[in-house]
Amino acid sequence: MQDIEQQIKQLSDEINHHNYLYYMQDNPAISDYDFDMLLNRLIELEKAHPEYIQPDSPTQRVGGTITKQFKTVTHRYPMLSLGNTYSEEDLIEFDRRIRTLVHEPVEYVCELKYDGVAISLTYEHGLLVQGATRGDGRQGDDVTANIKTIRSVPLRLHGDYPDWLEVRGEIILPHKQFNQLNEEREEMGEQPFANPRNAASGSLKLQDSTEVAERGLDCRLYYALGDNLPGNNHYDRISKLAEWGFRKQDVMEKVDSIEGVIDFMHRWDTLRKQLPYDTDGIVIKVNSYAQQQQIGATAKSPRWAIAYKFKAEKVATQLLSIDYQVGRTGIVTPVANLVPVQLAGTTVKRATLNNSSFMDSLDIHEDDYLFVEKGGEIIPKIVGVDLEQRKPGAVKVTFIDRCPECGTPLIQNDGEAGIFCPNDLSCPPQIKGKLEYFITRKAMNIDSLGEGKVKILYDNGLIHNIDDFYKLTYDQLLGLSNIITDEGERTVSFREKTVENILTGIEQSKQVPFERVLNALGIRYVGETTAKKIARHFKNIDALANATKEELMEVDDVGDRIADSIIAYFNRMENLQTIMNLRQAGLKFSINEEEANLSSRLEGKTIVVSGVFSIPRDEIKHKIEQHGGKPGSSVSKKTDFVLAGDNMGPEKRKKAESLGVPIITEEEFYQMIGEA
Ligand code: IVH
């Protein structure tokens, strides 16, 4: 046993070290594959021996904790905000004020102002013990479980770190992750986030940390507090953080005059456009702690620091036309074509109008001049209409009522911002989108095919429906090449090796588990997570196809909208035919039998699960099902047990007690199913 504990410790350390090299030093020492192997081995060991899980275990990065309500925590030192300035004159005025208070040379530290959500991280004896939001500055929310999923936040420090340390910074969502998240949301028919800051803030407040882990949040730190910390100035102290295992600063410069600050500001107003995340200004801090003390602070903000906000540039330009783009799930997005205009260093000629509600709210008329703004963000956005330039008698622009791709009348569901084309079976962009989605990692994971190859297959008339992938033959594929488009695409042609790879990839996809096959079908609103929950609940496609709306809604996360969409899907002959064809091709349409039925110890028992457990609640519910039981959602006379974790809801407990329903612990549950 000692041996296993040792192994878990060593593996945790090793993986943490690789995480450090990758996320803090940008200098990985092993391949992603080798890293995953190490991590999987640790996950296995920890699963078998949860008693040896280390407090800084790298497995916490993948999440798993459900937080029903965030605890309120009081900041040891209030989290102040910063005064803002918008011009060079303001900066010079700031410098003048400082110099009336300090009669010796002043050094400034210039940093970027990250556009995210403020965070406070507390380390005790080198271990991350708390991550808290700013809240009202005095009290914030305890979001520790979510913070632990962020790889650039060290879980354990190294070197000569102090016993107690608080580090403050900003949680950000880089552009790439932001765009990906919004694409997914749009595909699911959800409203996209307006900007990365909102997305970061929303992500940090998610209850399920597994979901947070998938968002790809990042962190930049700019302030350190504690007793007797080394260094007598800000620059040295922040530099010291890197020695304790924090990521080193992207940008931090010392200057000895306000001219130096202004030079930094001008440089970064341009350079920031190349950064992979949003910044909305720069922050200037007096470097020396002694001088900071001397200058002091108001109740709201320190007087020794100030933020300079970059100006969001705004121009008005004329609307030429509106394109309507149709996505994989049929959602139609309006995009404005504009008279090209220079804005914050780039030429803007197109900008999204998001959806019909946004378009309505702008009340756009033909030939209108639209205000386009670009601040610290990457994407120019339309912020309004210049009414003074509206032509008399101009006609209001209305959203199209037929699909621009297939002519089908468009539909808007109640309460949704998006309008969509319901012709999912023959609308070309929807077909292409579904085929492209089918091969992705989250779905059938056929990585020998990519978007480009799928396009070739589609253009050559070989695939039209997802089941066509399994009908492809060697002879059909060999020598296949792309159809040259007007853009003069490069010609490629499939050679022996390529064809073999494609066919092997397709063959291997037959081993993909049911939950991902279900995701790959492309049922509207059924994405990766929902598919997983549905697959585990119904265990096979027949049970799912025959489920009533009420039965569907017993699954976590499945509400009216998703249930209706699933029913509509299975009511279509064409879809049933596709499933039959895929089944014949050998795809998995039920969950693994051994995994599905481990025992019948809980046969006929309804168990309500409440609170936080050592493993994610979904896993607990999955175990109940694996042993023949049924997870229930609310306590009633029909409930056989209530399985209580930490912080179980008091209402549930009261109800169970009044009805005489036995309450069991996680331990007792494992004993029941023979996994103690
Ligand atoms: S220093 C007492 N430095 O901007 C000093 N703040 O508008 C506290 N921010 O609440 C803040 N980048 O959330 C500091 N390099 C940076 C920053 C930064 C972004 C945020 C922070 C603060 C807000 C003030």
PDB file of C-alpha atoms in Angstrom, residues 224-418:
ATOM      1  CA  ALA A 224       1.105  40.119  -4.205  1.00  0.00           C
ATOM      2  CA  LEU A 225       0.271  40.539  -0.511  1.00  0.00           C
ATOM      3  CA  GLY A 226       1.484  38.902   2.677  1.00  0.00           C
ATOM      4  CA  ASP A 227       3.507  39.402   5.820  1.00  0.00           C
ATOM      5  CA  ASN A 228       7.227  39.997   5.434  1.00  0.00           C
ATOM      6  CA  LEU A 229       7.331  39.238   1.738  1.00  0.00           C
ATOM      7  CA  PRO A 230      10.732  39.731   0.121  1.00  0.00           C
ATOM      8  CA  GLY A 231      11.518  42.872  -1.899  1.00  0.00           C
ATOM      9  CA  ASN A 232      10.888  46.507  -1.152  1.00  0.00           C
ATOM     10  CA  ASN A 233       9.244  47.295  -4.455  1.00  0.00           C
ATOM     11  CA  HIS A 234       6.483  46.025  -6.714  1.00  0.00           C
ATOM     12  CA  TYR A 235       8.716  45.036  -9.630  1.00  0.00           C
ATOM     13  CA  ASP A 236      10.990  42.810  -7.564  1.00  0.00           C
ATOM     14  CA  ARG A 237       8.111  41.182  -5.732  1.00  0.00           C
ATOM     15  CA  ILE A 238       6.219  40.347  -8.896  1.00  0.00           C
ATOM     16  CA  SER A 239       9.443  39.017 -10.427  1.00  0.00           C
ATOM     17  CA  LYS A 240       9.853  36.826  -7.359  1.00  0.00           C
ATOM     18  CA  LEU A 241       6.492  35.146  -8.090  1.00  0.00           C
ATOM     19  CA  ALA A 242       8.076  33.349 -11.033  1.00  0.00           C
ATOM     20  CA  GLU A 243      10.568  31.722  -8.634  1.00  0.00           C
ATOM     21  CA  TRP A 244       7.659  30.323  -6.623  1.00  0.00           C
ATOM     22  CA  GLY A 245       6.108  28.665  -9.628  1.00  0.00           C
ATOM     23  CA  PHE A 246       3.862  31.346 -11.097  1.00  0.00           C
ATOM     24  CA  ARG A 247       3.893  32.159 -14.779  1.00  0.00           C
ATOM     25  CA  LYS A 248       6.319  34.935 -15.494  1.00  0.00           C
ATOM     26  CA  GLN A 249       4.868  38.286 -16.523  1.00  0.00           C
ATOM     27  CA  ASP A 250       4.063  38.753 -20.210  1.00  0.00           C
ATOM     28  CA  VAL A 251       4.745  42.484 -19.976  1.00  0.00           C
ATOM     29  CA  MET A 252       6.119  44.576 -17.102  1.00  0.00           C
ATOM     30  CA  GLU A 253       8.459  47.515 -17.566  1.00  0.00           C
ATOM     31  CA  LYS A 254      10.219  49.902 -15.187  1.00  0.00           C
ATOM     32  CA  VAL A 255      10.489  53.527 -16.336  1.00  0.00           C
ATOM     33  CA  ASP A 256      11.846  56.561 -14.489  1.00  0.00           C
ATOM     34  CA  SER A 257       9.632  59.296 -15.889  1.00  0.00           C
ATOM     35  CA  ILE A 258       6.117  59.980 -17.127  1.00  0.00           C
ATOM     36  CA  GLU A 259       7.600  60.270 -20.639  1.00  0.00           C
ATOM     37  CA  GLY A 260       8.605  56.627 -20.291  1.00  0.00           C
ATOM     38  CA  VAL A 261       5.017  55.787 -19.308  1.00  0.00           C
ATOM     39  CA  ILE A 262       3.622  57.639 -22.321  1.00  0.00           C
ATOM     40  CA  ASP A 263       6.052  55.873 -24.612  1.00  0.00           C
ATOM     41  CA  PHE A 264       4.971  52.494 -23.157  1.00  0.00           C
ATOM     42  CA  MET A 265       1.325  53.460 -23.650  1.00  0.00           C
ATOM     43  CA  HIS A 266       1.825  54.341 -27.330  1.00  0.00           C
ATOM     44  CA  ARG A 267       3.803  51.214 -28.033  1.00  0.00           C
ATOM     45  CA  TRP A 268       1.265  48.893 -26.431  1.00  0.00           C
ATOM     46  CA  ASP A 269      -1.739  50.589 -27.993  1.00  0.00           C
ATOM     47  CA  THR A 270      -0.421  49.019 -31.203  1.00  0.00           C
ATOM     48  CA  LEU A 271       1.311  45.894 -29.911  1.00  0.00           C
ATOM     49  CA  ARG A 272      -1.717  44.742 -27.895  1.00  0.00           C
ATOM     50  CA  LYS A 273      -3.501  43.939 -31.141  1.00  0.00           C
ATOM     51  CA  GLN A 274      -1.156  40.993 -31.539  1.00  0.00           C
ATOM     52  CA  LEU A 275      -1.852  39.579 -28.079  1.00  0.00           C
ATOM     53  CA  PRO A 276      -3.993  36.436 -27.924  1.00  0.00           C
ATOM     54  CA  TYR A 277      -6.307  38.045 -25.327  1.00  0.00           C
ATOM     55  CA  ASP A 278      -8.086  41.368 -24.726  1.00  0.00           C
ATOM     56  CA  THR A 279      -6.534  44.305 -22.893  1.00  0.00           C
ATOM     57  CA  ASP A 280      -8.356  47.572 -22.363  1.00  0.00           C
ATOM     58  CA  GLY A 281      -5.532  49.820 -21.244  1.00  0.00           C
ATOM     59  CA  ILE A 282      -2.342  49.993 -19.227  1.00  0.00           C
ATOM     60  CA  VAL A 283      -1.781  50.247 -15.477  1.00  0.00           C
ATOM     61  CA  ILE A 284       0.884  52.513 -13.980  1.00  0.00           C
ATOM     62  CA  LYS A 285       2.144  51.824 -10.460  1.00  0.00           C
ATOM     63  CA  VAL A 286       4.661  53.630  -8.278  1.00  0.00           C
ATOM     64  CA  ASN A 287       7.347  50.999  -7.816  1.00  0.00           C
ATOM     65  CA  SER A 288       8.705  51.667  -4.312  1.00  0.00           C
ATOM     66  CA  TYR A 289       6.588  50.372  -1.413  1.00  0.00           C
ATOM     67  CA  ALA A 290       7.870  53.145   0.832  1.00  0.00           C
ATOM     68  CA  GLN A 291       6.657  55.723  -1.674  1.00  0.00           C
ATOM     69  CA  GLN A 292       3.319  53.899  -2.076  1.00  0.00           C
ATOM     70  CA  GLN A 293       2.851  54.172   1.708  1.00  0.00           C
ATOM     71  CA  GLN A 294       3.662  57.821   1.604  1.00  0.00           C
ATOM     72  CA  ILE A 295       1.155  58.483  -1.198  1.00  0.00           C
ATOM     73  CA  GLY A 296      -1.625  56.398   0.332  1.00  0.00           C
ATOM     74  CA  ALA A 297      -5.051  55.359  -0.862  1.00  0.00           C
ATOM     75  CA  THR A 298      -8.678  56.463  -0.779  1.00  0.00           C
ATOM     76  CA  ALA A 299     -11.370  54.045   0.401  1.00  0.00           C
ATOM     77  CA  LYS A 300     -11.865  52.965  -3.193  1.00  0.00           C
ATOM     78  CA  SER A 301      -8.489  53.005  -4.896  1.00  0.00           C
ATOM     79  CA  PRO A 302      -4.778  53.522  -4.303  1.00  0.00           C
ATOM     80  CA  ARG A 303      -3.419  56.991  -5.175  1.00  0.00           C
ATOM     81  CA  TRP A 304      -0.095  55.465  -6.247  1.00  0.00           C
ATOM     82  CA  ALA A 305      -1.552  53.646  -9.242  1.00  0.00           C
ATOM     83  CA  ILE A 306      -3.758  54.565 -12.146  1.00  0.00           C
ATOM     84  CA  ALA A 307      -5.255  52.937 -15.226  1.00  0.00           C
ATOM     85  CA  TYR A 308      -5.017  54.515 -18.641  1.00  0.00           C
ATOM     86  CA  LYS A 309      -7.857  53.220 -20.805  1.00  0.00           C
ATOM     87  CA  PHE A 310      -7.292  52.810 -24.525  1.00  0.00           C
ATOM     88  CA  LYS A 311      -9.886  54.621 -26.547  1.00  0.00           C
ATOM     89  CA  ALA A 312     -12.369  52.426 -28.322  1.00  0.00           C
ATOM     90  CA  GLU A 313     -12.282  53.850 -31.804  1.00  0.00           C
ATOM     91  CA  LYS A 314     -15.627  54.407 -33.429  1.00  0.00           C
ATOM     92  CA  VAL A 315     -16.533  55.291 -37.012  1.00  0.00           C
ATOM     93  CA  ALA A 316     -19.730  55.466 -39.021  1.00  0.00           C
ATOM     94  CA  THR A 317     -19.799  53.694 -42.348  1.00  0.00           C
ATOM     95  CA  GLN A 318     -22.522  52.917 -44.831  1.00  0.00           C
ATOM     96  CA  LEU A 319     -24.384  49.640 -45.050  1.00  0.00           C
ATOM     97  CA  LEU A 320     -24.096  48.045 -48.493  1.00  0.00           C
ATOM     98  CA  SER A 321     -26.025  44.827 -48.017  1.00  0.00           C
ATOM     99  CA  ILE A 322     -26.714  42.051 -45.537  1.00  0.00           C
ATOM    100  CA  ASP A 323     -25.602  38.446 -46.051  1.00  0.00           C
ATOM    101  CA  TYR A 324     -27.440  35.675 -44.274  1.00  0.00           C
ATOM    102  CA  GLN A 325     -25.237  32.737 -43.301  1.00  0.00           C
ATOM    103  CA  VAL A 326     -26.672  29.340 -42.465  1.00  0.00           C
ATOM    104  CA  GLY A 327     -24.867  27.165 -39.898  1.00  0.00           C
ATOM    105  CA  ARG A 328     -24.810  23.428 -39.152  1.00  0.00           C
ATOM    106  CA  THR A 329     -27.994  23.493 -37.129  1.00  0.00           C
ATOM    107  CA  GLY A 330     -29.732  25.851 -39.511  1.00  0.00           C
ATOM    108  CA  ILE A 331     -29.326  29.009 -37.410  1.00  0.00           C
ATOM    109  CA  VAL A 332     -29.240  32.033 -39.720  1.00  0.00           C
ATOM    110  CA  THR A 333     -26.739  34.781 -38.857  1.00  0.00           C
ATOM    111  CA  PRO A 334     -27.039  38.207 -40.513  1.00  0.00           C
ATOM    112  CA  VAL A 335     -23.730  39.824 -41.500  1.00  0.00           C
ATOM    113  CA  ALA A 336     -23.468  43.432 -42.665  1.00  0.00           C
ATOM    114  CA  ASN A 337     -21.362  44.304 -45.712  1.00  0.00           C
ATOM    115  CA  LEU A 338     -20.046  47.822 -45.197  1.00  0.00           C
ATOM    116  CA  VAL A 339     -18.271  50.480 -47.201  1.00  0.00           C
ATOM    117  CA  PRO A 340     -14.652  49.626 -46.231  1.00  0.00           C
ATOM    118  CA  VAL A 341     -13.389  51.872 -43.451  1.00  0.00           C
ATOM    119  CA  GLN A 342     -10.153  52.163 -41.438  1.00  0.00           C
ATOM    120  CA  LEU A 343     -10.645  51.360 -37.759  1.00  0.00           C
ATOM    121  CA  ALA A 344      -7.983  50.886 -35.085  1.00  0.00           C
ATOM    122  CA  GLY A 345      -5.390  49.853 -37.634  1.00  0.00           C
ATOM    123  CA  THR A 346      -7.461  47.445 -39.732  1.00  0.00           C
ATOM    124  CA  THR A 347      -9.881  47.776 -42.619  1.00  0.00           C
ATOM    125  CA  VAL A 348     -13.407  46.794 -41.663  1.00  0.00           C
ATOM    126  CA  LYS A 349     -15.808  45.788 -44.406  1.00  0.00           C
ATOM    127  CA  ARG A 350     -17.969  43.176 -42.687  1.00  0.00           C
ATOM    128  CA  ALA A 351     -19.410  42.884 -39.203  1.00  0.00           C
ATOM    129  CA  THR A 352     -21.903  40.530 -37.644  1.00  0.00           C
ATOM    130  CA  LEU A 353     -25.409  41.643 -36.759  1.00  0.00           C
ATOM    131  CA  ASN A 354     -25.677  38.599 -34.460  1.00  0.00           C
ATOM    132  CA  ASN A 355     -29.351  37.641 -34.839  1.00  0.00           C
ATOM    133  CA  SER A 356     -32.767  38.975 -35.719  1.00  0.00           C
ATOM    134  CA  SER A 357     -33.423  40.439 -32.246  1.00  0.00           C
ATOM    135  CA  PHE A 358     -30.210  42.464 -32.412  1.00  0.00           C
ATOM    136  CA  MET A 359     -31.060  43.629 -35.911  1.00  0.00           C
ATOM    137  CA  ASP A 360     -34.523  44.639 -34.746  1.00  0.00           C
ATOM    138  CA  SER A 361     -33.166  46.545 -31.794  1.00  0.00           C
ATOM    139  CA  LEU A 362     -30.961  48.616 -34.129  1.00  0.00           C
ATOM    140  CA  ASP A 363     -33.943  49.357 -36.389  1.00  0.00           C
ATOM    141  CA  ILE A 364     -31.706  49.416 -39.491  1.00  0.00           C
ATOM    142  CA  HIS A 365     -32.935  51.108 -42.655  1.00  0.00           C
ATOM    143  CA  GLU A 366     -31.506  50.712 -46.153  1.00  0.00           C
ATOM    144  CA  ASP A 367     -28.296  52.713 -46.828  1.00  0.00           C
ATOM    145  CA  ASP A 368     -28.004  53.588 -43.139  1.00  0.00           C
ATOM    146  CA  TYR A 369     -24.675  54.615 -41.667  1.00  0.00           C
ATOM    147  CA  LEU A 370     -23.758  52.184 -38.902  1.00  0.00           C
ATOM    148  CA  PHE A 371     -21.414  52.960 -36.011  1.00  0.00           C
ATOM    149  CA  VAL A 372     -18.652  50.396 -35.771  1.00  0.00           C
ATOM    150  CA  GLU A 373     -16.492  50.233 -32.670  1.00  0.00           C
ATOM    151  CA  LYS A 374     -13.248  48.462 -31.868  1.00  0.00           C
ATOM    152  CA  GLY A 375     -11.716  48.794 -28.436  1.00  0.00           C
ATOM    153  CA  GLY A 376      -9.403  46.345 -26.759  1.00  0.00           C
ATOM    154  CA  GLU A 377     -11.330  43.612 -28.504  1.00  0.00           C
ATOM    155  CA  ILE A 378     -10.474  41.658 -31.581  1.00  0.00           C
ATOM    156  CA  ILE A 379     -13.762  41.827 -33.370  1.00  0.00           C
ATOM    157  CA  PRO A 380     -15.266  45.096 -34.561  1.00  0.00           C
ATOM    158  CA  LYS A 381     -18.831  45.444 -33.418  1.00  0.00           C
ATOM    159  CA  ILE A 382     -21.801  47.394 -34.640  1.00  0.00           C
ATOM    160  CA  VAL A 383     -23.014  49.586 -31.823  1.00  0.00           C
ATOM    161  CA  GLY A 384     -25.714  51.746 -33.390  1.00  0.00           C
ATOM    162  CA  VAL A 385     -27.124  53.701 -36.307  1.00  0.00           C
ATOM    163  CA  ASP A 386     -26.216  57.296 -37.155  1.00  0.00           C
ATOM    164  CA  LEU A 387     -29.747  58.682 -37.447  1.00  0.00           C
ATOM    165  CA  GLU A 388     -28.526  62.055 -38.692  1.00  0.00           C
ATOM    166  CA  GLN A 389     -27.307  60.446 -41.875  1.00  0.00           C
ATOM    167  CA  ARG A 390     -30.490  58.422 -42.559  1.00  0.00           C
ATOM    168  CA  LYS A 391     -31.920  59.118 -46.020  1.00  0.00           C
ATOM    169  CA  PRO A 392     -35.463  60.498 -45.998  1.00  0.00           C
ATOM    170  CA  GLY A 393     -37.933  57.816 -46.983  1.00  0.00           C
ATOM    171  CA  ALA A 394     -35.424  54.983 -46.439  1.00  0.00           C
ATOM    172  CA  VAL A 395     -37.081  51.581 -46.059  1.00  0.00           C
ATOM    173  CA  LYS A 396     -36.630  49.549 -42.893  1.00  0.00           C
ATOM    174  CA  VAL A 397     -34.598  46.380 -43.378  1.00  0.00           C
ATOM    175  CA  THR A 398     -36.492  43.247 -42.399  1.00  0.00           C
ATOM    176  CA  PHE A 399     -35.011  39.839 -41.724  1.00  0.00           C
ATOM    177  CA  ILE A 400     -35.417  37.394 -44.608  1.00  0.00           C
ATOM    178  CA  ASP A 401     -38.257  34.897 -44.303  1.00  0.00           C
ATOM    179  CA  ARG A 402     -36.842  32.157 -46.531  1.00  0.00           C
ATOM    180  CA  CYS A 403     -33.554  30.293 -46.289  1.00  0.00           C
ATOM    181  CA  PRO A 404     -31.029  31.910 -48.667  1.00  0.00           C
ATOM    182  CA  GLU A 405     -29.554  28.484 -49.388  1.00  0.00           C
ATOM    183  CA  CYS A 406     -32.612  26.299 -49.968  1.00  0.00           C
ATOM    184  CA  GLY A 407     -35.651  28.570 -50.007  1.00  0.00           C
ATOM    185  CA  THR A 408     -37.430  26.927 -47.074  1.00  0.00           C
ATOM    186  CA  PRO A 409     -39.537  29.286 -44.899  1.00  0.00           C
ATOM    187  CA  LEU A 410     -37.573  30.177 -41.762  1.00  0.00           C
ATOM    188  CA  ILE A 411     -38.791  29.521 -38.215  1.00  0.00           C
ATOM    189  CA  GLN A 412     -38.284  31.262 -34.870  1.00  0.00           C
ATOM    190  CA  ASN A 413     -38.978  29.334 -31.686  1.00  0.00           C
ATOM    191  CA  ASP A 414     -40.609  31.113 -28.772  1.00  0.00           C
ATOM    192  CA  GLY A 415     -38.177  32.803 -26.476  1.00  0.00           C
ATOM    193  CA  GLU A 416     -35.166  32.329 -28.756  1.00  0.00           C
ATOM    194  CA  ALA A 417     -33.162  35.079 -30.407  1.00  0.00           C
ATOM    195  CA  GLY A 418     -32.160  32.951 -33.393  1.00  0.00           C
TER     196      GLY A 418
END
